[in-house]
Coordinates of C-alpha atoms and ligand atoms in Angstrom, one line a residue:
M1 CA 162.2 196.2 157.8
R2 CA 160.6 195.7 154.4
K3 CA 160.4 199.0 152.5
P4 CA 156.9 199.6 151.1
L5 CA 156.6 199.4 147.4
I6 CA 153.9 200.7 145.2
A7 CA 154.1 199.6 141.6
G8 CA 151.9 200.8 138.7
N9 CA 151.0 198.3 136.0
W10 CA 150.0 200.3 133.0
K11 CA 149.3 197.1 131.0
M12 CA 148.8 197.9 127.3
N13 CA 147.9 201.6 127.9
N14 CA 149.6 204.9 127.1
T15 CA 151.6 206.0 124.0
K16 CA 154.8 207.9 124.5
L17 CA 152.8 211.1 124.4
D18 CA 150.3 209.9 127.0
A19 CA 153.3 208.8 129.2
E20 CA 154.8 212.3 128.9
L21 CA 151.6 214.0 129.9
F22 CA 151.2 211.5 132.8
M23 CA 154.7 212.3 134.1
V24 CA 154.2 216.1 133.9
D25 CA 151.4 215.7 136.5
F26 CA 152.8 212.8 138.5
K27 CA 156.4 213.8 139.0
P28 CA 155.9 216.9 141.1
L29 CA 153.5 215.1 143.4
V30 CA 156.0 212.4 144.4
R31 CA 159.3 214.2 144.0
T32 CA 160.3 214.5 147.6
H33 CA 158.7 211.3 148.8
K34 CA 161.2 208.8 150.2
K35 CA 159.2 206.4 152.4
T36 CA 157.8 204.3 149.6
E37 CA 159.6 202.8 146.6
I38 CA 157.7 203.8 143.5
V39 CA 157.9 201.8 140.3
L40 CA 156.1 202.4 137.0
C41 CA 155.8 199.2 134.9
V42 CA 155.1 200.6 131.5
P43 CA 154.8 199.3 127.9
Y44 CA 158.1 198.6 126.2
T45 CA 157.6 201.5 123.9
C46 CA 157.5 204.0 126.8
L47 CA 160.3 202.6 128.9
E48 CA 163.1 204.8 127.6
K49 CA 161.0 207.9 127.6
V50 CA 159.6 207.3 131.1
K51 CA 163.1 206.5 132.4
K52 CA 164.4 209.8 131.1
L53 CA 161.5 211.7 132.6
C54 CA 162.3 210.1 136.0
K55 CA 165.8 211.5 136.1
G56 CA 166.4 213.4 139.3
T57 CA 163.6 211.5 141.1
K58 CA 163.6 208.2 142.9
I59 CA 160.9 206.7 140.7
K60 CA 162.0 203.4 139.1
V61 CA 160.7 201.9 135.9
G62 CA 159.8 198.3 135.0
A63 CA 158.5 196.2 132.2
Q64 CA 155.6 193.7 132.2
N65 CA 157.4 190.6 130.9
V66 CA 160.9 189.3 130.0
S67 CA 162.0 186.3 127.9
W68 CA 163.7 183.4 129.6
A69 CA 166.3 183.3 126.8
D70 CA 169.2 185.6 126.2
K71 CA 168.5 186.1 122.5
G72 CA 167.5 184.3 119.4
A73 CA 164.4 182.9 117.6
F74 CA 161.7 184.0 120.0
T75 CA 159.4 186.2 117.9
G76 CA 157.6 188.8 119.9
E77 CA 159.6 188.3 123.1
I78 CA 161.9 190.8 124.7
S79 CA 165.3 190.1 126.4
A80 CA 166.6 191.2 129.8
D81 CA 169.4 193.0 128.0
M82 CA 167.0 194.9 125.9
L83 CA 165.0 196.0 128.9
K84 CA 168.0 197.0 130.8
E85 CA 169.2 199.1 127.9
L86 CA 166.0 201.0 128.1
G87 CA 166.4 201.6 131.8
A88 CA 164.1 198.9 133.4
E89 CA 165.0 197.8 136.9
Y90 CA 161.9 195.8 137.6
V91 CA 159.8 193.3 135.6
I92 CA 156.4 191.9 136.3
I93 CA 156.3 188.1 135.7
G94 CA 153.3 185.8 135.5
H95 CA 150.6 188.4 135.7
S96 CA 147.2 186.6 135.5
E97 CA 146.5 188.2 132.1
R98 CA 149.6 186.6 130.8
R99 CA 148.6 183.3 132.3
Q100 CA 145.0 183.6 130.9
Y101 CA 145.7 184.9 127.4
F102 CA 149.3 184.0 126.6
G103 CA 149.8 180.5 128.0
E104 CA 152.1 181.5 130.9
T105 CA 152.5 178.6 133.3
D106 CA 154.3 178.1 136.6
V107 CA 157.2 176.6 134.6
T108 CA 157.6 179.6 132.3
V109 CA 157.2 181.9 135.3
N110 CA 160.1 180.1 136.9
K111 CA 162.3 180.4 133.8
R112 CA 161.6 184.1 133.3
T113 CA 162.2 184.8 137.0
V114 CA 165.6 183.0 136.9
Q115 CA 166.5 185.0 133.8
A116 CA 165.5 188.3 135.4
L117 CA 167.6 187.6 138.5
D118 CA 170.6 186.4 136.4
N119 CA 170.4 189.8 134.7
S120 CA 169.9 191.9 137.8
L121 CA 166.3 192.8 137.0
K122 CA 164.0 192.7 140.1
P123 CA 161.1 190.3 139.4
I124 CA 157.6 191.0 140.6
V125 CA 156.1 187.6 140.5
C126 CA 152.3 187.4 140.4
V127 CA 150.2 184.7 142.0
G128 CA 146.5 184.5 142.8
E129 CA 143.4 182.4 142.7
T130 CA 140.2 182.7 140.6
G131 CA 136.8 183.4 142.1
D132 CA 135.8 179.8 141.6
E133 CA 138.9 178.5 143.3
R134 CA 138.2 180.8 146.3
A135 CA 134.6 179.7 146.4
A136 CA 135.7 176.1 146.4
D137 CA 138.1 176.8 149.3
R138 CA 141.1 176.0 147.1
T139 CA 142.9 179.3 147.5
E140 CA 145.7 177.9 149.6
A141 CA 146.2 174.8 147.4
V142 CA 146.4 177.0 144.3
L143 CA 148.9 179.4 145.9
K144 CA 151.1 176.5 147.2
T145 CA 151.3 175.1 143.6
Q146 CA 152.1 178.5 142.1
L147 CA 154.8 179.2 144.7
A148 CA 156.4 175.8 144.4
G149 CA 156.5 176.1 140.6
A150 CA 157.7 179.7 140.5
F151 CA 160.5 179.2 142.9
E152 CA 161.6 175.7 142.2
G153 CA 165.4 175.4 142.5
F154 CA 165.8 178.8 144.0
S155 CA 168.4 179.5 146.7
E156 CA 167.6 181.6 149.8
E157 CA 169.7 184.4 148.3
A158 CA 167.7 184.4 145.1
L159 CA 164.4 184.4 146.8
R160 CA 165.3 187.4 148.9
E161 CA 165.6 189.4 145.6
V162 CA 162.1 188.6 144.5
V163 CA 159.0 190.7 145.1
I164 CA 155.7 188.7 145.1
A165 CA 152.3 190.2 144.2
Y166 CA 149.3 188.4 145.5
E167 CA 146.6 189.3 143.1
P168 CA 143.3 187.5 143.5
I169 CA 142.0 187.2 139.9
W170 CA 138.5 188.0 141.0
A171 CA 139.7 191.4 142.2
I172 CA 141.7 192.5 139.2
G173 CA 140.0 195.3 137.3
T174 CA 136.6 194.4 138.8
G175 CA 136.3 197.0 141.5
Q176 CA 135.9 194.1 143.9
T177 CA 138.8 194.6 146.3
A178 CA 139.7 191.8 148.8
T179 CA 139.1 193.1 152.3
P180 CA 142.2 194.1 154.2
E181 CA 141.7 191.1 156.5
Q182 CA 141.3 188.7 153.6
A183 CA 144.3 190.1 151.7
N184 CA 146.5 190.0 154.9
A185 CA 145.5 186.5 155.8
T186 CA 146.3 185.2 152.4
I187 CA 149.6 187.1 152.3
K188 CA 150.4 185.6 155.7
F189 CA 149.7 182.2 154.2
I190 CA 152.1 183.0 151.3
R191 CA 154.8 184.0 153.8
K192 CA 154.2 180.8 155.9
T193 CA 154.5 178.7 152.7
L194 CA 157.8 180.5 151.8
A195 CA 159.1 179.8 155.3
K196 CA 158.4 176.1 154.8
M197 CA 160.0 176.1 151.4
F198 CA 163.0 178.1 152.5
T199 CA 163.5 179.5 156.0
R200 CA 161.5 181.9 158.2
P201 CA 164.2 184.7 158.1
T202 CA 164.2 184.5 154.3
A203 CA 160.4 184.5 154.1
N204 CA 160.4 187.6 156.5
K205 CA 162.6 189.5 154.0
V206 CA 160.5 189.0 150.9
R207 CA 158.2 191.9 150.1
I208 CA 154.7 190.7 149.3
L209 CA 152.3 193.2 147.6
Y210 CA 148.5 193.1 147.2
G211 CA 147.0 193.8 143.8
G212 CA 143.3 193.9 142.7
S213 CA 141.3 197.1 142.5
M214 CA 143.5 199.0 144.9
N215 CA 142.8 202.7 144.7
G216 CA 143.2 206.0 146.5
G217 CA 140.3 205.2 148.7
N218 CA 141.4 201.8 150.0
V219 CA 145.2 202.0 149.9
A220 CA 145.8 203.1 153.5
E221 CA 143.6 200.4 155.1
L222 CA 145.3 197.7 153.0
M223 CA 148.8 199.1 153.7
D224 CA 148.1 199.3 157.4
M225 CA 147.9 195.5 157.6
S226 CA 150.9 193.6 159.1
D227 CA 151.9 191.6 156.1
I228 CA 151.0 193.7 153.2
D229 CA 154.2 195.4 151.9
G230 CA 152.8 197.4 149.0
G231 CA 150.5 197.3 146.0
L232 CA 150.5 196.4 142.4
V233 CA 148.1 198.8 140.9
G234 CA 146.4 198.6 137.5
G235 CA 143.6 201.0 136.6
A236 CA 144.4 203.6 139.3
S237 CA 148.0 203.8 138.1
L238 CA 146.9 205.5 134.9
K239 CA 145.6 208.5 136.9
P240 CA 148.5 210.6 138.0
E241 CA 146.8 212.4 140.9
E242 CA 145.3 209.2 142.3
F243 CA 148.4 207.1 141.8
A244 CA 150.6 209.8 143.4
S245 CA 148.2 209.9 146.4
M246 CA 148.6 206.1 146.7
A247 CA 152.4 206.2 146.4
T248 CA 152.5 208.8 149.1
Y249 CA 149.8 207.3 151.4
N250 CA 152.3 207.3 154.2
A251 CA 153.5 210.9 153.7
Ligands
PEP301 C1 146.8 194.5 137.9 O1 146.5 194.4 136.7 O2 147.9 194.1 138.4 C2 145.8 195.1 138.8 C3 145.9 194.9 140.1 O3 144.7 195.7 138.2 P1 143.6 196.6 138.9 O4 144.3 197.5 139.9 O5 143.0 197.5 137.8 O6 142.7 195.7 139.5

């Protein structure tokens, strides 16, 4: 059984004070919930604070990027050690905004994911096609390339530690959600591709999330689908009541 996972991606939002106010509202709403793993991927500056505020709960914290190097001359990057020191357990890797604005490629996604796993951080690796690619019927080809690049050289054991987020770029922050059938079919394709790259039992163990304008109104119908194991949530994760309702959709 794959445990459902709902992860919030705060992106570059929330100061430490904002984070504290969020947690005051959010924490009591999810405190006793056990059926879903809940992760908050927050800005680096909030990590330590949010981790402290999560004490006594099952909420986990994550970052939104990690360097592929241990340390050294990598201005602006952050190391796995630094993230772990602040309490991070998860890290988002290869989000489409990093690919679009910061030159992230399948090669760097691979290197960052290896580094996360080597340092016991759980990677949430993002893949997804643009609207043009979907319109040109290239979704499967694009995903195949992204998966082959991201997990090149991986062992079965390593892949089992990875979480994948399928995030169609046309659905991120647009209010245009993939239909549950569309998202499920594409996630099934991702699993089939992993089964070919590795083995079916390993592919069946990997949690694959959907991301793209997921909200309190559509979470249940998406989560009801056979292959969708959770969500990576942007905008709605900034609203404590709504995000709590999503994280406890199966209460
Ligand atoms: C995201 O940034 O990962 C995301 C899915 O954003 P949104 O939920 O706002 O579409």
